[in-house]
Structure formats: C-alpha cells, structure tokens
Coordinates of C-alpha atoms and ligand atoms in Angstrom, one line a residue:
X1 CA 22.6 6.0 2.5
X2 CA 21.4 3.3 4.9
X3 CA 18.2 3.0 4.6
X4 CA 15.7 0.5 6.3
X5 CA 12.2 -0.6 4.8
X6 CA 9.7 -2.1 7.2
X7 CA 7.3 -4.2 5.3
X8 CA 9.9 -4.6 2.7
X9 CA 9.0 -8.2 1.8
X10 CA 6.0 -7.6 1.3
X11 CA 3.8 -6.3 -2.1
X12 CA 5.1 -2.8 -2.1
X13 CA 7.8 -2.9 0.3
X14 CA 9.6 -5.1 -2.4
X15 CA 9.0 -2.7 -5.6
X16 CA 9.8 0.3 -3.2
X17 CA 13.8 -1.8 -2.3
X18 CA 14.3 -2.9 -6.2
X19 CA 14.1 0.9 -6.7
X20 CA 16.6 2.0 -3.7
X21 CA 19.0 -0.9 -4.0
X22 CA 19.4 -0.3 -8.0
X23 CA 20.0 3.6 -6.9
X24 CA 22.6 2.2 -4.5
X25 CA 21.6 2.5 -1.3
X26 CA 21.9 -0.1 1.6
X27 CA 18.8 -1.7 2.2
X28 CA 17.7 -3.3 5.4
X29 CA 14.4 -5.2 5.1
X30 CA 12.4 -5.7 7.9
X31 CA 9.9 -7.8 7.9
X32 CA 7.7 -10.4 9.7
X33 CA 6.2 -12.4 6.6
X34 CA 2.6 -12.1 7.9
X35 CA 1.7 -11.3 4.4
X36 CA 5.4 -11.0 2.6
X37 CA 7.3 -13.4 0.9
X38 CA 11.0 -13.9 0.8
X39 CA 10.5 -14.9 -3.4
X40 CA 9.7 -10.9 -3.6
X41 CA 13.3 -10.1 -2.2
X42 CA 15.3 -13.0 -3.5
X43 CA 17.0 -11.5 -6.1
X44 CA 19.0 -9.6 -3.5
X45 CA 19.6 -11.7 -0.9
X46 CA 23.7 -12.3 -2.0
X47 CA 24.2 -8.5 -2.4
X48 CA 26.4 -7.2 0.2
X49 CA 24.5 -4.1 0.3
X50 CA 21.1 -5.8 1.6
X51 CA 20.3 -7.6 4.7
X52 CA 17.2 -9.2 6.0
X53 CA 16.1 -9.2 9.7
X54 CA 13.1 -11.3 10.2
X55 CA 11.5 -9.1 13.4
X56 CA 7.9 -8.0 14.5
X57 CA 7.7 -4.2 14.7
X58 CA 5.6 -4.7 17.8
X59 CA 8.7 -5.3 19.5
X60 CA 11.6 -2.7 19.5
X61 CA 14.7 -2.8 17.6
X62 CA 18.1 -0.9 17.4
X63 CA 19.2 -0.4 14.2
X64 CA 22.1 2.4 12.5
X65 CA 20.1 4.2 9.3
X66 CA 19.6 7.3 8.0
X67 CA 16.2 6.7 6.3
X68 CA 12.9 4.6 7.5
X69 CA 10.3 4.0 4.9
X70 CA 7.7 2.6 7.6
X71 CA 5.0 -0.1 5.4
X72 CA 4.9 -2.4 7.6
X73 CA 1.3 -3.6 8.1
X74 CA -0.9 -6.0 6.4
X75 CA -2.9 -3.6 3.5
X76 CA -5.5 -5.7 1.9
X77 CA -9.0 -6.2 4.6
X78 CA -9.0 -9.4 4.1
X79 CA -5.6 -10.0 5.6
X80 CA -6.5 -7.1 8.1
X81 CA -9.1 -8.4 10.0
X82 CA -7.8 -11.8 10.1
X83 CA -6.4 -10.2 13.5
X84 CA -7.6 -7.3 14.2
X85 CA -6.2 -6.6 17.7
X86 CA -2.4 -7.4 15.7
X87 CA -3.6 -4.8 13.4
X88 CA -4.1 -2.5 15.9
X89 CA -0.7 -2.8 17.6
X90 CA 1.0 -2.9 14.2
X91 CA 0.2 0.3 13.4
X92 CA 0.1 1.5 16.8
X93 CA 3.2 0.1 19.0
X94 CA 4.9 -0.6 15.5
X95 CA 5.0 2.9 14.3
X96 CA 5.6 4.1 17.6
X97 CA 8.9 1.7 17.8
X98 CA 9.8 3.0 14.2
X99 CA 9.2 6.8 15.2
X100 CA 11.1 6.1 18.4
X101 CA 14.3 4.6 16.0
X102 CA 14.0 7.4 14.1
X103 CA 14.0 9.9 17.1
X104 CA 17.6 8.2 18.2
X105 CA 19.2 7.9 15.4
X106 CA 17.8 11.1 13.7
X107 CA 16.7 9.6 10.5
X108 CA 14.1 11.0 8.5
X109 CA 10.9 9.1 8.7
X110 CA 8.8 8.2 5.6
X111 CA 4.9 6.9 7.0
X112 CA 2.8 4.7 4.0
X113 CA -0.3 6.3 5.4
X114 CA -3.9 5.0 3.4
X115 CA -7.0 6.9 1.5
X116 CA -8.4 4.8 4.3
X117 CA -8.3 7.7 6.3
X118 CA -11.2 9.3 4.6
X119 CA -13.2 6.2 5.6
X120 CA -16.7 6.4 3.4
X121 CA -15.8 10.0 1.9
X122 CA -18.7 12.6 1.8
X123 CA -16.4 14.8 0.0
X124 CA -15.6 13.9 -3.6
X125 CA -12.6 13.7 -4.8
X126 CA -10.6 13.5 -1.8
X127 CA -8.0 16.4 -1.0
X128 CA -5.6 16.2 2.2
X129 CA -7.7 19.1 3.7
X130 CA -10.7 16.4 3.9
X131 CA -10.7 14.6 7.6
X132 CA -12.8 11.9 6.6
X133 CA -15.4 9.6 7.5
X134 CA -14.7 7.1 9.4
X135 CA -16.2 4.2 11.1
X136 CA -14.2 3.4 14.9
X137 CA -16.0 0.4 15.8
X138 CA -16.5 -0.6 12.4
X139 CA -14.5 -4.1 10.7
X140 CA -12.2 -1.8 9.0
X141 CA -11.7 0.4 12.3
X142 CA -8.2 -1.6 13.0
X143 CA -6.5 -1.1 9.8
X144 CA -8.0 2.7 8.8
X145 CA -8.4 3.8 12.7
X146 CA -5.0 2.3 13.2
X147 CA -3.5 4.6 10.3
X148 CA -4.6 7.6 11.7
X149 CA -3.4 7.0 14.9
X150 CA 0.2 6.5 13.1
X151 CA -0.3 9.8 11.2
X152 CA -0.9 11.5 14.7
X153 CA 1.8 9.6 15.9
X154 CA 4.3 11.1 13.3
X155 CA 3.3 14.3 13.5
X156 CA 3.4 14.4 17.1
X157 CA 7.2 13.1 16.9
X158 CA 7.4 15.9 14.3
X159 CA 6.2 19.0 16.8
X160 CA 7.7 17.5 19.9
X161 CA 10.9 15.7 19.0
X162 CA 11.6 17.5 15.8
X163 CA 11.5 13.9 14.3
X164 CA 12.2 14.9 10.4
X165 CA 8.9 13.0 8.7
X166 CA 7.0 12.8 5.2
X167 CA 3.4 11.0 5.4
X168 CA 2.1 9.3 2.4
X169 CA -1.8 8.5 1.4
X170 CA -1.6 5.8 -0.6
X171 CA -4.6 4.9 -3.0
X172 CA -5.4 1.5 -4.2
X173 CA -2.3 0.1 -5.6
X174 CA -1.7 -3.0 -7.8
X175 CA 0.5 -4.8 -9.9
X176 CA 3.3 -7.8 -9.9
X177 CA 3.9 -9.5 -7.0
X178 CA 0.0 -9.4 -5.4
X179 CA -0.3 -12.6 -3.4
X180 CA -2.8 -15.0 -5.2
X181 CA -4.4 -15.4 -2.0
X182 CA -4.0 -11.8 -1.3
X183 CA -8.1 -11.1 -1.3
X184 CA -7.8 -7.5 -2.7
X185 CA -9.7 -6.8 -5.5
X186 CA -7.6 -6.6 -8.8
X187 CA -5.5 -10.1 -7.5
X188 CA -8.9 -11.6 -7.0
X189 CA -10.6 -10.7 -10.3
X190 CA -7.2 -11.8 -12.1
X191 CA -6.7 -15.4 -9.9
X192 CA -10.3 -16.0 -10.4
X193 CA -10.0 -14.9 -14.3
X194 CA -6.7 -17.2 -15.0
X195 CA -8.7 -20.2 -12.8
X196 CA -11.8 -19.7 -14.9
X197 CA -13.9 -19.4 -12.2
X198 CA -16.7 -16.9 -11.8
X199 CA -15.1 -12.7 -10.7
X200 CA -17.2 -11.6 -7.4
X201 CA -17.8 -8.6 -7.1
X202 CA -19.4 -7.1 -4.0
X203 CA -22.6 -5.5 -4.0
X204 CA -23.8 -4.2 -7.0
X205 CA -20.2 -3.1 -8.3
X206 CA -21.5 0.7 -8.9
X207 CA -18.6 1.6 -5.8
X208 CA -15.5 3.0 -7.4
X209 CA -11.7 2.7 -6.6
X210 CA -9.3 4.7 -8.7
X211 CA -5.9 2.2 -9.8
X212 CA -2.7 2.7 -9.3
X213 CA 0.2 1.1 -10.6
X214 CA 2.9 0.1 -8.5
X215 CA 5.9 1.8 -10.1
X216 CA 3.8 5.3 -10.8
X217 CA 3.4 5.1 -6.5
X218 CA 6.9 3.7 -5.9
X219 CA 8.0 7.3 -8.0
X220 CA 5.7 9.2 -5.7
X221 CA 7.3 7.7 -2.4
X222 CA 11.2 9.0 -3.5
X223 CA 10.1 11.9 -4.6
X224 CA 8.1 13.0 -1.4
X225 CA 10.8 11.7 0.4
X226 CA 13.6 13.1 -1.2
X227 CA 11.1 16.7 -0.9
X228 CA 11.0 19.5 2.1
X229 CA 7.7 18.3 2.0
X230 CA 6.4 16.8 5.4
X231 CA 2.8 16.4 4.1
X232 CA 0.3 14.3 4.3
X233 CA 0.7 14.3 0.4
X234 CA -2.1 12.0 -1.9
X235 CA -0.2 9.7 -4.5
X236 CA -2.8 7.9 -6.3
X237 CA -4.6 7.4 -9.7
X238 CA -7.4 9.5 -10.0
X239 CA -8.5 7.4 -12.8
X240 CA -11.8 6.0 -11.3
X241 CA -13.9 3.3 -12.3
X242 CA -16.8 1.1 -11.1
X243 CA -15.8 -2.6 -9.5
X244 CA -17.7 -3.8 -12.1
X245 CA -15.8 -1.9 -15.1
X246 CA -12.9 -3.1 -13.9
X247 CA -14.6 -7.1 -13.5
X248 CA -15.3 -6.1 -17.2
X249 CA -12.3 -4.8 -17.9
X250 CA -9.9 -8.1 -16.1
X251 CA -12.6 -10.5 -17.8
X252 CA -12.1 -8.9 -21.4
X253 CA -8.4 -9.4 -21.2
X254 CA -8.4 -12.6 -19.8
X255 CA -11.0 -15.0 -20.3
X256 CA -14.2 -13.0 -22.3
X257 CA -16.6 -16.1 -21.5
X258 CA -16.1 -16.2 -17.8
X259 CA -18.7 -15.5 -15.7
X260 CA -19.5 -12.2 -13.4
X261 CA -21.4 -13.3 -10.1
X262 CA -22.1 -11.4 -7.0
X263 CA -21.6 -11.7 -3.6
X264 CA -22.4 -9.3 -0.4
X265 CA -21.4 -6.1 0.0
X266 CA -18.9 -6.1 3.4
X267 CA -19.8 -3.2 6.1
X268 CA -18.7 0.2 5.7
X269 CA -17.0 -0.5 1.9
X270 CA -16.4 3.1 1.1
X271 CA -19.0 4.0 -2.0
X272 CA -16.4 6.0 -3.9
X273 CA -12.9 6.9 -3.9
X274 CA -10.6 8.7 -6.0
X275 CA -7.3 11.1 -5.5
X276 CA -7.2 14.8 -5.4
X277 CA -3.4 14.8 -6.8
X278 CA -2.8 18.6 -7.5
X279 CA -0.7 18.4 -4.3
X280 CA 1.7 16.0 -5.5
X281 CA 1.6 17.2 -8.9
X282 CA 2.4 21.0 -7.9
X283 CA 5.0 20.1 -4.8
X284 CA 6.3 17.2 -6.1
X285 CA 6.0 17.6 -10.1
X286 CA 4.7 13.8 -9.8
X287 CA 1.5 12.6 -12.0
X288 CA 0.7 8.5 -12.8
X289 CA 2.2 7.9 -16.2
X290 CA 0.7 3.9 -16.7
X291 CA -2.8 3.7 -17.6
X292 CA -5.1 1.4 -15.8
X293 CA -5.2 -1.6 -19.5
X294 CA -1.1 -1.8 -19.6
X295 CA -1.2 -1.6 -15.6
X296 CA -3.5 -4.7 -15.7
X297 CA -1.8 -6.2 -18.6
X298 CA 1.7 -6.1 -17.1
X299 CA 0.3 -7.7 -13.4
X300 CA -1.5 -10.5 -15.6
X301 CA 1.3 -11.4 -17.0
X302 CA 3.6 -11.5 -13.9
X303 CA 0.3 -14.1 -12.5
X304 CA 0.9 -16.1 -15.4
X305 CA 4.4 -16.8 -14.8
X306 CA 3.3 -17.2 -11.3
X307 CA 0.6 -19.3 -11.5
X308 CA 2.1 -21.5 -14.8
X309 CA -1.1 -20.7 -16.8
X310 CA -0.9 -21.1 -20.2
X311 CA -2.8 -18.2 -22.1
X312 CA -6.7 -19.0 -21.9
Ligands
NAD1 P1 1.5 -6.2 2.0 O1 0.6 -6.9 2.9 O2 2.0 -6.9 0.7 O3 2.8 -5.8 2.8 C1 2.9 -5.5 4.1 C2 4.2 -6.1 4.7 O4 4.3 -5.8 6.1 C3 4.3 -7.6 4.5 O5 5.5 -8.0 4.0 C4 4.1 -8.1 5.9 O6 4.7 -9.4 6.2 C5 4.7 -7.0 6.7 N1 4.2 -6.9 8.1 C6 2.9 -6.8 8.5 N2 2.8 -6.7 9.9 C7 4.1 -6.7 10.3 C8 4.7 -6.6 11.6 N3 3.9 -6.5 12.7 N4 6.1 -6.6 11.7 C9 6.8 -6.7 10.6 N5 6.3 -6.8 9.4 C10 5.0 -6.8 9.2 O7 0.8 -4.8 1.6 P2 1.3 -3.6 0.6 O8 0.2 -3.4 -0.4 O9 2.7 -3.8 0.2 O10 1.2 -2.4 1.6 C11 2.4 -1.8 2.2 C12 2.0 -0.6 3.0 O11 1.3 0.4 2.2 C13 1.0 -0.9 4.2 O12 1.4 -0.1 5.3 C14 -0.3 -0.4 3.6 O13 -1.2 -0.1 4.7 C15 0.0 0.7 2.7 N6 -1.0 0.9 1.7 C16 -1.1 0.1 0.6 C17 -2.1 0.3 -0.3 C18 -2.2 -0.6 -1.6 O14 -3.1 -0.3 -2.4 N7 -1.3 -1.5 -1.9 C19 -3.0 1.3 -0.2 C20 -2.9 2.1 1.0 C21 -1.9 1.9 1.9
UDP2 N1 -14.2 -6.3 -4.1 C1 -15.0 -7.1 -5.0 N2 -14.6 -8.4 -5.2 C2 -13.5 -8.9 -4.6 C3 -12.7 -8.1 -3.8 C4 -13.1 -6.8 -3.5 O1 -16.0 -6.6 -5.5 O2 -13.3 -10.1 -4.9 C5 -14.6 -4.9 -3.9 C6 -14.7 -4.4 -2.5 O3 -15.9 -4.7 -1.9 C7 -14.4 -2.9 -2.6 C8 -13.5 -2.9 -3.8 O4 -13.6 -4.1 -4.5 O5 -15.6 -2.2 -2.9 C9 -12.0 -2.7 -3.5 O6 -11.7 -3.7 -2.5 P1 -10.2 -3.9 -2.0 O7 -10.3 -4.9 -0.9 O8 -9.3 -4.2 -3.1 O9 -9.7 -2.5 -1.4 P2 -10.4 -1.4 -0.4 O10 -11.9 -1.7 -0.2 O11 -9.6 -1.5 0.8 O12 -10.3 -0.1 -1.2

C-alpha cells in the first residue's frame, strides 16, 4: 500500500514509518520539522520505497495514497504553546486538508487523537464514553481544544462524506528518539538526570500520568487501523504513577545522588490520568506488553548514545 504519515519525522511519526516500511509499504512522510528531525528518518532516506515532502499541513496538498496516519502536530505543551494560534490551525485547517485528501482519493483516514480530550478528568479512569473536562480559554486550550475539533472534524467527514476513519486517544507516550529539548516530562527527568542537574517536578508531584512505551502504542495504531473499528479507541498504559515516583524512579536508574527540586505547577495540569483499555483490549486484542523500568531503561540508553554520556 501507499501510505502517507503526517508528522512522520517527528517522535512517533518516525517509530510508527520503521514499522510500515519494514512491513513493506510505501511511505510518504510529511512533515514540517517544527518539532521533527530528519536524523529520526535517515535510515530510509535511499530506499526507493520512501519519499520525504517537506510541507505545512496548513496548506493543501495533492497526493496519490491509500492510507493517512494524520500526527502531524507538535505533542509536548511546551512546544505547543510556543504558538498557540499555529496550534490551532494545525489541528484545525491541517486535519481538515488531510480529511479533504482523504475524501478525494478515498483513503482510509487514521486521526492520533490525545487523552487531552478529557482535559482535568472528573471521572477516573478514563473510558471513551467520558466527554471530558476541558479548559477553552485555558494555555492548553490550542493543543487539547484543537484535538477535539479534529475528532469532530473526522467524524463529520465520516457521516457526511462516508470518509472511511479510525480515531486514536493516545496516552502519554515515551521512549527513543524524545528531543532533549523536547520539555515533556520523562525527556526532561532523563536530560536533566544524564546532565546531573537537579529533576523538576511541578507542583507537589502527587499528579499522575500513566507511561506508555512507544512500540506497545505503535502496535495499537496498526491494529486499530487495520480493524472495522472507527472508534475513538484508548491505547495507553494504564500503569499510573505519581510525577514524583517516576522522578524517583529516572533518578534511581540514572544518577541516585541527584537532586529532586520543585518548580510551579502550570494552569490546568490535569491531577490524574490513566487509560480505561478494555476497549482496545476486547476489539482489538491489544494490551501494553513493556513495563514502565525496561521502557525507561531502553529510552536512557538511546539518550546516552545521543547525548555521548558516559554511564554516571
Ligand atoms: P512530535 O512533536 O515529536 O511530532 C509531531 C510532528 O509533527 C513533528 O515531526 C513536527 O515537525 C510535525 N508537525 C507539527 N506541525 C506540523 C505542520 N503544521 N505541518 C507539518 N508537520 C507538522 O510529537 P509526537 O509525540 O510524535 O506526537 C505525534 C502525534 O501524536 C501528535 O498529533 C500528538 O498530538 C499525538 N499524541 C502524542 C502523545 C505522546 O505522548 N507522545 C500523546 C497524545 C497524542
Ligand atoms: N512535569 C514535571 N516536570 C517536568 C515536565 C513535566 O513535573 O520537567 C509534569 C507536568 O506538570 C505534568 C506531568 O509532568 O503534570 C506530565 O507532563 P507532560 O508535559 O509530559 O505531559 P502532559 O501534561 O501533557 O500529560
């Protein structure tokens, strides 16, 4: 198949294309390098099954595929709400230029969709059925407003132009290829760990995430793709665990004498988060398989290699 991957230079994007052009497929990679990097995609940059289009999905493009896996959109909120208003019309005119692709050339349209839609859940775990809590004029409004407008999006294209689509929640996902500077939390407690500088954590570090590891998530996106399933479908950990466990956790397996310090708590950071998976697990016979201490242990060593740190 031909299949094109907005965002594909990017964190994910770039795990998601190993997996299709090993299967392969022909991958295009879109991509605008906001916050990818063309060092995540080298290795198949010669292969005459992959191409690269450097393009903003702000503006439309005409392209021949049979698949879209849409990620196109900065993830971490650091990187986010650098430029709001971009984020905005990323996930706004973007997805409506990738639905619109999709519509002509009747390809089936995968959306990488964000737990962000719950916002600051009241409801605990969070199943699809929840419709969340969210802030609209808040600092995260742009990125976790901006995804439910793209979820609308696709399921409008869905009812009215029988565009063929699968919609994605993705929890908090980690592992190789973070940015250093990428400001999310795991990349930032592992940079800071391997620098031997002090790990921030926000706030009192009693809010939990629940970690996923890239390839686990990568698994989930073919399957629900490949599925009947239109969804919106969680694929997550539900493993959860405190900000501070896990400052614990990176410090322990890095550098046990560095130093734990805090630092504000930014506006509207959700209290709690974790996946309600049975979804996945029942339609898609998909569970996480890598714990959260070889998860971490496997990205620390792809930052050491990165970062030419010699074990501490
Ligand atoms: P990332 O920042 O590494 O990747 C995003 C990619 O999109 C980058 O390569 C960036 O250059 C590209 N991009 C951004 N704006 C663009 C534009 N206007 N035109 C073309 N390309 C553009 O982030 P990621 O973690 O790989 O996330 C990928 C997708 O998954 C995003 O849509 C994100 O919202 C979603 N997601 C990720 C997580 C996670 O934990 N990693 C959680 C929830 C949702
Ligand atoms: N966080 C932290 N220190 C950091 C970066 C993030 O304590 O250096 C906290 C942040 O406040 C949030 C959690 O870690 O409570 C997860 O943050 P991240 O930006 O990774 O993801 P999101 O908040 O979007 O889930």
């Amino acid at each position: 198949m031909r299949i094109l991957v907005t965002g594909g230079a990017g964190f994910l994007g770039s795990h998601l294309i190993d997996r299709l052009m090993t299967a392969g497929h022909e991958v295009i990679c879109l991509d605008n390098f906001y916050t990818g990097n063309k060092r995540n995609i080298l290795q198949w940059l010669d292969n005459h099954n992959f191409e690269l289009i450097r393009h903003d999905i702000t503006e439309p493009i005409r392209l021949e595929v049979d698949q879209i896996y849409h990620l196109a959109c900065p993830a971490s909120p650091v990187h986010y709400q650098y430029n709001p208003v971009k984020t905005v019309k990323t996930n706004v005119m973007g997805t409506l230029n990738m639905l619109g692709l999709a519509k002509r050339v009747k390809a089936r349209f995968f959306l990488a969709s964000t737990s962000e839609v719950y916002g600051d859940p009241d409801v605990h775990p969070q199943s699809e059925e929840y419709r969340g809590n969210v802030n609209p004029i808040g600092l995260r409004a742009c990125y976790d407003e901006g995804k439910r407008i793209a979820e609308t999006l696709a399921f409008d294209y869905y009812r009215q132009n029988k565009v063929d689509i699968r919609v994605v929640r993705i929890f908090n996902t980690y592992g190789p290829r973070m940015l250093e500077n990428d400001g999310r939390v795991v990349s930032n407690f592992i940079v800071q760990a391997l620098q031997g500088k002090p790990l921030t954590v926000y706030g009192d570090g009693s809010q939990t995430r629940s970690f996923c590891y890239a390839s686990d998530l990568i698994e989930g996106f073919i399957r629900l793709m490949n599925s009947d399933y239109v969804g919106p479908v969680n694929i997550g950990n539900p493993g959860e665990y405190t900000i501070l466990q896990l400052a614990e956790a990176v410090r322990d397996m890095i550098n046990p004498n560095a130093e734990i310090i805090h630092e504000p708590l930014p506006s509207d950071d959700p209290r709690r988060r974790r996946p309600d998976i049975t979804k996945a697990k029942t339609l898609l016979d998909w569970e996480p398989t890598v714990p959260l201490a070889e998860g971490l242990k496997l990205t620390v060593e792809d930052f050491r290699k990165r970062m030419g740190n010699a074990p501490i």
